[in-house]
Tab-separated table of C-alpha atoms and ligand atoms in Angstrom:
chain	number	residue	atom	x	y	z
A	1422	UNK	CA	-20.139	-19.163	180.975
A	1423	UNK	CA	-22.054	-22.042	183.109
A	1424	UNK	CA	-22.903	-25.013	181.315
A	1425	UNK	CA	-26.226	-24.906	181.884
A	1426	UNK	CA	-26.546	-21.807	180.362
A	1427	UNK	CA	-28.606	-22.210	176.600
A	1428	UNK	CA	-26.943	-20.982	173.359
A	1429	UNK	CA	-29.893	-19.641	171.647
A	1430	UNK	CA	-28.788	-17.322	168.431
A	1431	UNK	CA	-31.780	-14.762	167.628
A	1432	UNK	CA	-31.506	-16.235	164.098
A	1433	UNK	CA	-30.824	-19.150	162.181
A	1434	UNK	CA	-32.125	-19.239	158.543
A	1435	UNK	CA	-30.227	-22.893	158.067
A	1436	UNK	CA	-32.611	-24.025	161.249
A	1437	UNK	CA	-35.540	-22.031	159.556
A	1438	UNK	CA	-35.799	-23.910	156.561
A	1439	UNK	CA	-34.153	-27.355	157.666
A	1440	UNK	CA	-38.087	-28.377	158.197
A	1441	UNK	CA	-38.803	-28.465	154.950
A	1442	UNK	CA	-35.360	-28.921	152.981
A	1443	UNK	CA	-36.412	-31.847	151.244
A	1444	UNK	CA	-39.080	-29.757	149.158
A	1445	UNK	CA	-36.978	-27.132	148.499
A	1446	UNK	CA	-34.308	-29.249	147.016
A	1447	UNK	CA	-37.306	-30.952	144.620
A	1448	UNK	CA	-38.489	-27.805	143.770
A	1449	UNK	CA	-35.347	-26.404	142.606
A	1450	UNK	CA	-34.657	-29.677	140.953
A	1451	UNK	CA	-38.430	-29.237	139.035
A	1452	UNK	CA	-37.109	-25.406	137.889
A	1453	UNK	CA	-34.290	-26.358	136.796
A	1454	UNK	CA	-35.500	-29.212	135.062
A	1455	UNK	CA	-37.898	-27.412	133.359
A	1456	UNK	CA	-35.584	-24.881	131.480
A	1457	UNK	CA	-37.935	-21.760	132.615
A	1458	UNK	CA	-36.804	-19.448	134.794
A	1459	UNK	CA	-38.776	-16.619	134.386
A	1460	UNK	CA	-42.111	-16.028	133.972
A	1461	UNK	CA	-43.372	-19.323	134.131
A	1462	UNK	CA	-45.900	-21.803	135.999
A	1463	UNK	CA	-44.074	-21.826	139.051
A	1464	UNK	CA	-44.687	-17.480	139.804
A	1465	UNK	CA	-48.120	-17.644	138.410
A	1466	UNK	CA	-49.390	-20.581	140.631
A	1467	UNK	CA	-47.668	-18.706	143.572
A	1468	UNK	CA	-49.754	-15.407	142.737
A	1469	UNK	CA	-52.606	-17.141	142.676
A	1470	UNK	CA	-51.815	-19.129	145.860
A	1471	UNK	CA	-50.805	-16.289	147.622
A	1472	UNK	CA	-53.583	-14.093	146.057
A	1473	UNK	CA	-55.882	-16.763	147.500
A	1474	UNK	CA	-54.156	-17.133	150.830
A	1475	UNK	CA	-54.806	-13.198	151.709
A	1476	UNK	CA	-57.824	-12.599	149.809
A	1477	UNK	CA	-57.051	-10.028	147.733
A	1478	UNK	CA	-58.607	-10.415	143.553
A	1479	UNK	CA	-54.534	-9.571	142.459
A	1480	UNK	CA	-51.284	-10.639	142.967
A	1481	UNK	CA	-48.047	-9.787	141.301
A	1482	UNK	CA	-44.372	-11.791	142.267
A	1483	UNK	CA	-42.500	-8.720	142.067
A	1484	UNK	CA	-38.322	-8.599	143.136
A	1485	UNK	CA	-38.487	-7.132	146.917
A	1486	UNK	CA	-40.514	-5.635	149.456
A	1487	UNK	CA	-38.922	-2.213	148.522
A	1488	UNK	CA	-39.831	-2.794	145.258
A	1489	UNK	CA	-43.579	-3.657	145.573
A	1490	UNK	CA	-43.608	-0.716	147.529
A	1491	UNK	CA	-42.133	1.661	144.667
A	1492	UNK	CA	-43.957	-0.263	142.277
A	1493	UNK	CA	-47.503	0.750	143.572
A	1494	UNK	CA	-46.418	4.604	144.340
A	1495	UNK	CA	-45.111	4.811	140.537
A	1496	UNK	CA	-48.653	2.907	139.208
A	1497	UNK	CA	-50.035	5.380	140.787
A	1498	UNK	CA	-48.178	7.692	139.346
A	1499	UNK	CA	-48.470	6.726	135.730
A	1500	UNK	CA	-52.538	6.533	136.872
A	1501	UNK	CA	-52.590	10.177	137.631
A	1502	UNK	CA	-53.391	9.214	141.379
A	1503	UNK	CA	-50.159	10.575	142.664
A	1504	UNK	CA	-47.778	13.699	141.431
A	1505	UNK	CA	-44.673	14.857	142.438
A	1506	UNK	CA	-44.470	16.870	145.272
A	1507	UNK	CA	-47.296	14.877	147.516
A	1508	UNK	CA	-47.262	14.097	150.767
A	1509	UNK	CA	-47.527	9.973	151.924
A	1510	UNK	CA	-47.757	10.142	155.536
A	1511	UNK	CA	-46.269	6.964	157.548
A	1512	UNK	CA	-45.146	5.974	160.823
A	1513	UNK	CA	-41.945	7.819	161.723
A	1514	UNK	CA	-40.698	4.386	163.322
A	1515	UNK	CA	-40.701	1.914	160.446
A	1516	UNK	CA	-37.619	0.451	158.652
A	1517	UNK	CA	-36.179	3.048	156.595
A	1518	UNK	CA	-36.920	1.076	153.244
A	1519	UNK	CA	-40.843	2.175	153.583
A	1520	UNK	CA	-39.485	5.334	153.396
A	1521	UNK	CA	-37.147	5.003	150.190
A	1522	UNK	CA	-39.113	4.873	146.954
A	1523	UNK	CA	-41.277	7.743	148.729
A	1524	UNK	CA	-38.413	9.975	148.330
A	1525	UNK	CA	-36.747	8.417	145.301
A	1526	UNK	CA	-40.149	8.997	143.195
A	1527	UNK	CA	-40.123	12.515	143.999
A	1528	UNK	CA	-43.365	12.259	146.864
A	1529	UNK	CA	-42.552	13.751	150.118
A	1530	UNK	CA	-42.933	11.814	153.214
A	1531	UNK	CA	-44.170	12.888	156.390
A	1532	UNK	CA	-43.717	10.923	159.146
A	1533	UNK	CA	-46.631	10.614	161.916
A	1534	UNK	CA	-45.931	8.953	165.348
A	1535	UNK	CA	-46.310	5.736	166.456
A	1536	UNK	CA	-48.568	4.475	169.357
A	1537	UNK	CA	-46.531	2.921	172.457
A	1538	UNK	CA	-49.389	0.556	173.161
A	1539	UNK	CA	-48.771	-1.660	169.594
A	1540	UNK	CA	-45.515	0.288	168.057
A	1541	UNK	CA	-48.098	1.336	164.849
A	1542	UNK	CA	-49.432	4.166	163.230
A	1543	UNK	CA	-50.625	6.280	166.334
A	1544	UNK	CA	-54.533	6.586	165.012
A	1545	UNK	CA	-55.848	8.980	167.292
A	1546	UNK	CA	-53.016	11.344	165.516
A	1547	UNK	CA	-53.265	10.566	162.428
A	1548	UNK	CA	-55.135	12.756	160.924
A	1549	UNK	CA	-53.788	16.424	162.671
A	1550	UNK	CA	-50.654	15.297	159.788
A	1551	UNK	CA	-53.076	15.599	156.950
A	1552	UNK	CA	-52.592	18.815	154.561
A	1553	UNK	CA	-54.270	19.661	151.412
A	1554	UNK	CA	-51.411	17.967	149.751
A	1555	UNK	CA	-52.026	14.414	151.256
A	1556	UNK	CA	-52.514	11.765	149.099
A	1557	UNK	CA	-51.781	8.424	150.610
A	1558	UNK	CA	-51.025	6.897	153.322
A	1559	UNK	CA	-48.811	3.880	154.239
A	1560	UNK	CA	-50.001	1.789	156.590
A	1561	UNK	CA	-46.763	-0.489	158.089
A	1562	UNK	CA	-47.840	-3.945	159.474
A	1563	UNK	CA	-44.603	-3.445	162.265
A	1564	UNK	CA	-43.787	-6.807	164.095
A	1565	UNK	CA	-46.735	-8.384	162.717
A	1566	UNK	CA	-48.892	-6.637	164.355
A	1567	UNK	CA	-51.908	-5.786	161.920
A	1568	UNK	CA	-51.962	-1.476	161.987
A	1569	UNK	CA	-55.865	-0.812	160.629
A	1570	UNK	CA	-58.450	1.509	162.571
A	1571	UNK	CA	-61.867	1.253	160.074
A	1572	UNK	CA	-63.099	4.313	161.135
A	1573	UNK	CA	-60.173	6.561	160.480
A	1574	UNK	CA	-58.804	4.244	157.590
A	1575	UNK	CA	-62.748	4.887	155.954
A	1576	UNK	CA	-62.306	8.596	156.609
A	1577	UNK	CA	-58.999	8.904	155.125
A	1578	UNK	CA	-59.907	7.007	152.155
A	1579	UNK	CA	-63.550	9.045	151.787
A	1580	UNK	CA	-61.229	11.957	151.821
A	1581	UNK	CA	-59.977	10.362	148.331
A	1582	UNK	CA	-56.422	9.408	150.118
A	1583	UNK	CA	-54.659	6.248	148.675
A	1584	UNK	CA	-54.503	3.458	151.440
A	1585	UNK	CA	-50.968	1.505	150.910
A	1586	UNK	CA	-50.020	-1.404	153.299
A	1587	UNK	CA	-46.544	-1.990	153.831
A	1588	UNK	CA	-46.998	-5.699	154.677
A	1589	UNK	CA	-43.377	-6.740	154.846
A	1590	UNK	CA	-44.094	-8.138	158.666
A	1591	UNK	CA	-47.501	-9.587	158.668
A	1592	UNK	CA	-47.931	-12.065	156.525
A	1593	UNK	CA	-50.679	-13.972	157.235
A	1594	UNK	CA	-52.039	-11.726	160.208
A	1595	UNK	CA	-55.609	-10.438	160.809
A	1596	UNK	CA	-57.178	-6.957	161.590
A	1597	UNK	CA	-59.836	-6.413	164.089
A	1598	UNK	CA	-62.302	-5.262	161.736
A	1599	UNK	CA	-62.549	-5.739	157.642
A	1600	UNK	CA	-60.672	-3.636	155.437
A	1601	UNK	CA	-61.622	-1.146	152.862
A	1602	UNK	CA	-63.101	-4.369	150.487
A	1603	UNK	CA	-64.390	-6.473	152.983
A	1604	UNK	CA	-60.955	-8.788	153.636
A	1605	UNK	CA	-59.598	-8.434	157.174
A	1606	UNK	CA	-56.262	-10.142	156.374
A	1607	UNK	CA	-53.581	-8.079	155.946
A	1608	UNK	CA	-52.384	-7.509	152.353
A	1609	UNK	CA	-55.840	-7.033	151.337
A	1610	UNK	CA	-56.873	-3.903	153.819
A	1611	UNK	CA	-56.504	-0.862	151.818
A	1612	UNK	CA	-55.994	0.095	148.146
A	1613	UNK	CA	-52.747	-2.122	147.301
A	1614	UNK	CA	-50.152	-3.988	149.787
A	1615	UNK	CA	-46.156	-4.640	149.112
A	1616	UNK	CA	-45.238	-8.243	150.579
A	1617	UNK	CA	-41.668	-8.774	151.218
A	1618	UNK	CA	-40.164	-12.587	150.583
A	1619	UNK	CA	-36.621	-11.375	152.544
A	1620	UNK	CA	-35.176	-14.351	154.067
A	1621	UNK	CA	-35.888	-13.477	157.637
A	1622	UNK	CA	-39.499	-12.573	157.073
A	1623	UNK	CA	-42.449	-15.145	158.151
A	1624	UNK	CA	-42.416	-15.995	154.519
A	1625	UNK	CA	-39.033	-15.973	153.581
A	1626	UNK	CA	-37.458	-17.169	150.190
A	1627	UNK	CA	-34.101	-18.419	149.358
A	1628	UNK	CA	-33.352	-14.600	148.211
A	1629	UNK	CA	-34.825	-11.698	147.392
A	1630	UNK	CA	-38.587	-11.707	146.702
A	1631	UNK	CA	-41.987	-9.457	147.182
A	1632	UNK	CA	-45.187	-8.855	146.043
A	1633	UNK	CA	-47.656	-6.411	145.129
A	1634	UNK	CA	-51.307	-7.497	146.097
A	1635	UNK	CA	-54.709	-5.261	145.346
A	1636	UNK	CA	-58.659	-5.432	144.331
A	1637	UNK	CA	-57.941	-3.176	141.526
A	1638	UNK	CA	-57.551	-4.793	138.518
A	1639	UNK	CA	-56.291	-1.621	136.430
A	1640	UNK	CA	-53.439	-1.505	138.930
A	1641	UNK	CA	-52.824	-4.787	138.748
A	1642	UNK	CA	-51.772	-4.686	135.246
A	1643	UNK	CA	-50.056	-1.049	135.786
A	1644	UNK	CA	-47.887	-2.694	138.101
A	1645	UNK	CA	-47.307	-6.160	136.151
A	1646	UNK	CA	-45.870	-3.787	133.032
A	1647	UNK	CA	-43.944	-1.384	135.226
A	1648	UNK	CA	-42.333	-4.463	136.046
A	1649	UNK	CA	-41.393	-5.755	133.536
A	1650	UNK	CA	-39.741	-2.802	131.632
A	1651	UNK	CA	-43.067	-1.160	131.008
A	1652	UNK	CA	-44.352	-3.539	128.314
A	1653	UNK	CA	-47.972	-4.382	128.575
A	1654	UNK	CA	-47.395	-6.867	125.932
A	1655	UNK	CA	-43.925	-7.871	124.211
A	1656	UNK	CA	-41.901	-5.289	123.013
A	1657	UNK	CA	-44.929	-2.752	123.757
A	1658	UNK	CA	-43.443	-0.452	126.179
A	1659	UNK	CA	-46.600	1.592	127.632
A	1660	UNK	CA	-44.324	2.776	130.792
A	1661	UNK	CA	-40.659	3.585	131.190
A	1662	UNK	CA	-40.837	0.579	133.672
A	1663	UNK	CA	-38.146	-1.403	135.699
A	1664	UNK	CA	-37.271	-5.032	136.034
A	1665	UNK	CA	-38.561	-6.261	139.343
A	1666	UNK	CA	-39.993	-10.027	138.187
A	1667	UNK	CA	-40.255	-12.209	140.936
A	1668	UNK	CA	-37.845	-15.552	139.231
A	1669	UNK	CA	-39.253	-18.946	138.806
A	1670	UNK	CA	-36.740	-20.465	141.578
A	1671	UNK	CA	-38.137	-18.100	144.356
A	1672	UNK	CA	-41.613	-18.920	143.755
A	1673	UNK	CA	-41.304	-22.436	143.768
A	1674	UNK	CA	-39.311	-22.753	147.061
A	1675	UNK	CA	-42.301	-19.790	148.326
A	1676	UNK	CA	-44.876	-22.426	147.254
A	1677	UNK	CA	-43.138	-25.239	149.383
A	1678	UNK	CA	-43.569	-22.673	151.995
A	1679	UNK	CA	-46.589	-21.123	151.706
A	1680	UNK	CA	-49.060	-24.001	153.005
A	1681	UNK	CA	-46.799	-24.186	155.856
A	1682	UNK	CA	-47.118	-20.157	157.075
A	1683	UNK	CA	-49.985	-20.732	158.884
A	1684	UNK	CA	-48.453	-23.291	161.285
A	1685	UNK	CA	-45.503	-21.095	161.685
A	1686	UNK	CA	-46.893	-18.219	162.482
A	1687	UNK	CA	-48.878	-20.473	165.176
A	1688	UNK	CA	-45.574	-21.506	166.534
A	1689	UNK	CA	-44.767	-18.165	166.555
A	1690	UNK	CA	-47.896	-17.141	168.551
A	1691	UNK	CA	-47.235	-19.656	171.307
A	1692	UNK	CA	-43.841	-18.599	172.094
A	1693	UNK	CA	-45.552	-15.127	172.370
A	1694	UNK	CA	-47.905	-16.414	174.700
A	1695	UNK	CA	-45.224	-17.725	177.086
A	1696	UNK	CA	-43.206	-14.748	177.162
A	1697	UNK	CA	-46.104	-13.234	177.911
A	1698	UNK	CA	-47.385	-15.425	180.482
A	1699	UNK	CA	-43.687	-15.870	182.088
A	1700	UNK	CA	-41.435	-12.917	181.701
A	1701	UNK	CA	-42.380	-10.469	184.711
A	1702	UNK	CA	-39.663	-7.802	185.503
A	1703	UNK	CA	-40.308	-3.804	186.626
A	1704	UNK	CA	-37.215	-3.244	184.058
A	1705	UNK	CA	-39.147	-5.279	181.409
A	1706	UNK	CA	-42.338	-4.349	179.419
A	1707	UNK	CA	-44.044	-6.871	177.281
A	1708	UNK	CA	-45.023	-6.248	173.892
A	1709	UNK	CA	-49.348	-5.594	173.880
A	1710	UNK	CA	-51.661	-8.579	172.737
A	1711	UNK	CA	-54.137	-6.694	171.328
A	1712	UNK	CA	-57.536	-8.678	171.526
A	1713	UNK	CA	-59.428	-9.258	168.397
A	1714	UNK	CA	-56.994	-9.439	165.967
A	1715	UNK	CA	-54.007	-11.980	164.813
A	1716	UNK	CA	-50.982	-10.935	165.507
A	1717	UNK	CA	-48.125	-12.958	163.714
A	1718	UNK	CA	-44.904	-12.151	165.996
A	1719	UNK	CA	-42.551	-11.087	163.296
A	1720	UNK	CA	-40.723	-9.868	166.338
A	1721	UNK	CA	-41.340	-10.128	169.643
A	1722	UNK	CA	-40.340	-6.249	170.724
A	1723	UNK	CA	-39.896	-5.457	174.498
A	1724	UNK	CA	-39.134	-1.924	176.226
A	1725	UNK	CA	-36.540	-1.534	179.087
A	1726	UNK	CA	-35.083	1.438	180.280
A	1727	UNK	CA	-32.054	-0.621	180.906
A	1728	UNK	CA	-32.068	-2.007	176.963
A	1729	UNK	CA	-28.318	-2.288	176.518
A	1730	UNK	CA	-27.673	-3.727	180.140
A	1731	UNK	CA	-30.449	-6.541	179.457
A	1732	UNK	CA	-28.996	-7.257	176.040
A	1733	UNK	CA	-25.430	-7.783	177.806
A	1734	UNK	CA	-27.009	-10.085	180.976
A	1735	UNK	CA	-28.860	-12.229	177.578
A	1736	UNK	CA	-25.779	-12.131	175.886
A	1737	UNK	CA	-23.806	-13.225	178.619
A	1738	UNK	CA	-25.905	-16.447	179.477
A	1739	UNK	CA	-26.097	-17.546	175.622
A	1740	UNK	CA	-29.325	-15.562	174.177
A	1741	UNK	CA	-29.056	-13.658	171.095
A	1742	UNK	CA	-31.270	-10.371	170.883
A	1743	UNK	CA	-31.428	-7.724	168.052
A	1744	UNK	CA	-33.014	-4.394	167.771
A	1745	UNK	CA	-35.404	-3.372	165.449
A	1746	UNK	CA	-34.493	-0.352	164.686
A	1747	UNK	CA	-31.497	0.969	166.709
A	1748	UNK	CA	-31.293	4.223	164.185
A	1749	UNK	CA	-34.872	5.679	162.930
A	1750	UNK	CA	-35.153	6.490	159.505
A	1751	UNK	CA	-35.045	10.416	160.282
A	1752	UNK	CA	-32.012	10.294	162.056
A	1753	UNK	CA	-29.959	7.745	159.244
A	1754	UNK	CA	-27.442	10.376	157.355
A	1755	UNK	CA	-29.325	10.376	153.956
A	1756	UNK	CA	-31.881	11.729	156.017
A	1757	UNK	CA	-29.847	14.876	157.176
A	1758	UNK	CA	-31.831	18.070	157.503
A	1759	UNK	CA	-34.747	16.214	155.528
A	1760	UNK	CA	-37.195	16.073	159.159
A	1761	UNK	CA	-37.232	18.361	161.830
A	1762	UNK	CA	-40.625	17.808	163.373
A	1763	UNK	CA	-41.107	17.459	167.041
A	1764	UNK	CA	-43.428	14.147	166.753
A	1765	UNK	CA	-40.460	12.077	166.132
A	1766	UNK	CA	-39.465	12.421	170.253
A	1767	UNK	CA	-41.555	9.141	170.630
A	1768	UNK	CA	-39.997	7.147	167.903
A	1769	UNK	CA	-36.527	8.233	169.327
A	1770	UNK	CA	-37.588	7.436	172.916
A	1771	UNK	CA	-38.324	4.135	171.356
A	1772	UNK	CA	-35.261	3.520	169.562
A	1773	UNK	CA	-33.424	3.954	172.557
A	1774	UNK	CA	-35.851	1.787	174.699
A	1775	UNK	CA	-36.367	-1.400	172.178
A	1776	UNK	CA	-35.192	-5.122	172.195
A	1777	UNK	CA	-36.335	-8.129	170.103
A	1778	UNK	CA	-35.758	-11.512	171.978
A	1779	UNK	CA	-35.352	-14.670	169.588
A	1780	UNK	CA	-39.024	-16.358	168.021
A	1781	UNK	CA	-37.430	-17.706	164.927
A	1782	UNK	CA	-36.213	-20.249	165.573
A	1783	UNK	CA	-37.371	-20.926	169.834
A	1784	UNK	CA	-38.879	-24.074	171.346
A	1785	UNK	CA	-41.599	-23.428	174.418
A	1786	UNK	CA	-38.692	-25.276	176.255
A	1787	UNK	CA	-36.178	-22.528	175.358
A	1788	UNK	CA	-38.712	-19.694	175.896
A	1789	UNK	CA	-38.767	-20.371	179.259
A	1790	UNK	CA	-35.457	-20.502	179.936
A	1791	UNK	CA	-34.858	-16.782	178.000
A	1792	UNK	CA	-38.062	-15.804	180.282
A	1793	UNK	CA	-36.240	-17.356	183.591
A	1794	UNK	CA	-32.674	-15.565	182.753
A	1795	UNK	CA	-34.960	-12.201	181.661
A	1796	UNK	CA	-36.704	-12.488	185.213
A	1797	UNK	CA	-33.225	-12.862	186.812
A	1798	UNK	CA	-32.351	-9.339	185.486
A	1799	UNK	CA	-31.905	-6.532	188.340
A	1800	UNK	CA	-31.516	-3.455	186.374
B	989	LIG	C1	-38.147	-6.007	154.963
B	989	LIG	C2	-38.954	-4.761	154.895
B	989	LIG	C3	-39.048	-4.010	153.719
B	989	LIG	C4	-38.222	-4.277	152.504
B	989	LIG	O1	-38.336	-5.535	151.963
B	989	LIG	P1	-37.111	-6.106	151.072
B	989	LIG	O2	-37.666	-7.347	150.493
B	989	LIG	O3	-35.972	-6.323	151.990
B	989	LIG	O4	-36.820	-5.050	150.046
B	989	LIG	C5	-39.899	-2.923	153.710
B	989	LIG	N1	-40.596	-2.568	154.800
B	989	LIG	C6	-40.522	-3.252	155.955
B	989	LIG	C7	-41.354	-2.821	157.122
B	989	LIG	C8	-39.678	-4.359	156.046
B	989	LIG	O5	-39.593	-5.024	157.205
């Protein structure tokens, strides 16, 4: 390998939170300090922070993203909003762990295509996959890229379907056009949002982490019991609940973090821009930047016919790439004989096609070098 050549690994968590390292050591000194580790000052200060930050009335530190996401669907549930048997419909390409607590609560999920243009919910489809059985549908913030139409998101929802954001990605991004309650940020679009806290994410914590954010306060405190064993009050067990608290240690190194998204997800955006302003190959198509909203680069996704031969000539001049998601949900073996619908062509066309290039943890310097040894790519 030249010497000149970068070494640029698509990820590096140490390098992620070396920035603020300092913090996070005081903060875990203050927890541990303090003798609480669950349930305390630290996870309700970071539900209200983060309540605050994307303008939903509601937040609840819950254990994961997958998690949050269950969470809501079994509220529901216990609300009489949802039964066994009906149908979520969500975008066939997502990561498979949207998909989970669909299935493991008994609803049945359908999955709808995505759009090439932005990888999300295709809207102008949308709605041929409704049935007389649909009752929700999950709207996945992929990438980071905000997935909200308000016209078909107001029809759905007129039609008395259940809006859920799977907000994993987009932390911190903003849709075109206000949501359901007037909030355009993600996590406060529809009916109730699951927030992951997964190291890699925007927002990531030291370990696992989520949250469930809504307007409705009934759900709200639905979803705070269900997590914590079903007991609206102590040892009053209204639900047969779960434990999925958020702990004391997570939200304090989240509320180090927190104030500090915003920049990042800046950063984030200007790497974007020079990829997008440098990298210009026939074999290579850039990711959209769709005007009018704010994107937040979870990953920066682009399509090549020639995926695996790209990913060899990065690899062999020192870049790191991953792919997001190599294996769709529907073809994953849990999945065996579950889908057999000939929609999912597009998500498999895009499996085959897609490749993430580092934004983690990239300088503008190093950008241009990944866009220079991209541009040097002949197929
Ligand atoms: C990460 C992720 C999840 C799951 O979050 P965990 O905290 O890992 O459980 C769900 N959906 C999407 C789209 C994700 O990226």
């Amino acid at each position: 390998m030249p010497t000149s050549d970068p070494h640029i690994p698509f990820l590096d968590l140490k390098e992620s939170n070396a920035f603020c390292s300092g913090r996070l050591i005081e903060a875990a000194v203050r927890v541990i300090e303090s003798g609480r580790f669950l349930g305390g000052d630290e996870t309700r200060l970071f539900e209200q922070e983060l309540a605050r930050f994307c303008g939903a009335s509601h937040c609840i530190g819950v254990s994961n993203g997958l998690d949050a996401i269950r969470l809501i669907l079994r509220a529901w549930i216990e609300e009489g909003r949802l039964e066994k048997g009906d149908e979520v419909i969500v975008a066939a390409n997502t990561y498979i762990a949207s998909i989970l607590p669909i299935i493991e609560l008994g609803l049945t999920p359908v999955l709808a295509p995505p759009s090439p243009v932005d990888f999300n919910l295709d809207f102008s489809r949308v709605e041929d996959f409704v049935t007389p059985a649909t009752r929700a549908v999950m709207l996945v913030h992929l990438y980071g890229n905000p997935c909200w139409n308000a016209d078909v998101c107001r029809r759905l929802h007129d039609r008395g379907i259940l809006l859920i954001e799977d907000n994993a990605q987009a932390i911190g991004a903003r849709a075109s056009a206000p949501g359901l309650y007037g909030s355009q940020s993600t996590g406060a679009l529809g009916d109730a949002a699951a927030i992951s806290f997964y190291p890699t994410k925007n927002l990531g914590a030291l370990g696992d982490g989520g949250a469930v954010l809504t307007h409705d306060p009934a759900l709200a405190a639905t979803v705070r019991a269900l997590a914590n064993y079903g007991a609206d009050r102590r040892y009053h067990n209204i639900h047969t609940g779960y434990n999925n608290r958020l702990d004391e240690l997570q939200a304090a190194f989240l509320r180090v973090k927190l104030p500090l998204l915003d920049e990042e997800n800046a950063r984030r955006h200007e790497i974007a821009r020079i990829y997008d302003s440098r990298i210009r190959n026939p074999f290579v198509k850039r990711p959209a930047i769709i005007s009018g909203t704010r994107q937040v680069w979870h990953q920066y996704v682009v399509r090549s016919p020639r995926r695996d031969e790209l990913r060899s000539h990065l690899a062999s001049h020192g870049v790191g790439t991953d792919i997001h998601y190599a294996v769709p949900p529907h073809l994953q073996p849990c999945m065996k004989g579950r889908f057999a619908h000939p929609s999912l062509r597009i998500t498999e066309q895009m499996a085959d096609t897609l490749l993430s290039l580092p934004i983690a943890n990239v300088n503008p310097t190093q950008a241009n070098s990944i866009s220079d040894i991209i541009n040097e790519f002949h197929g």
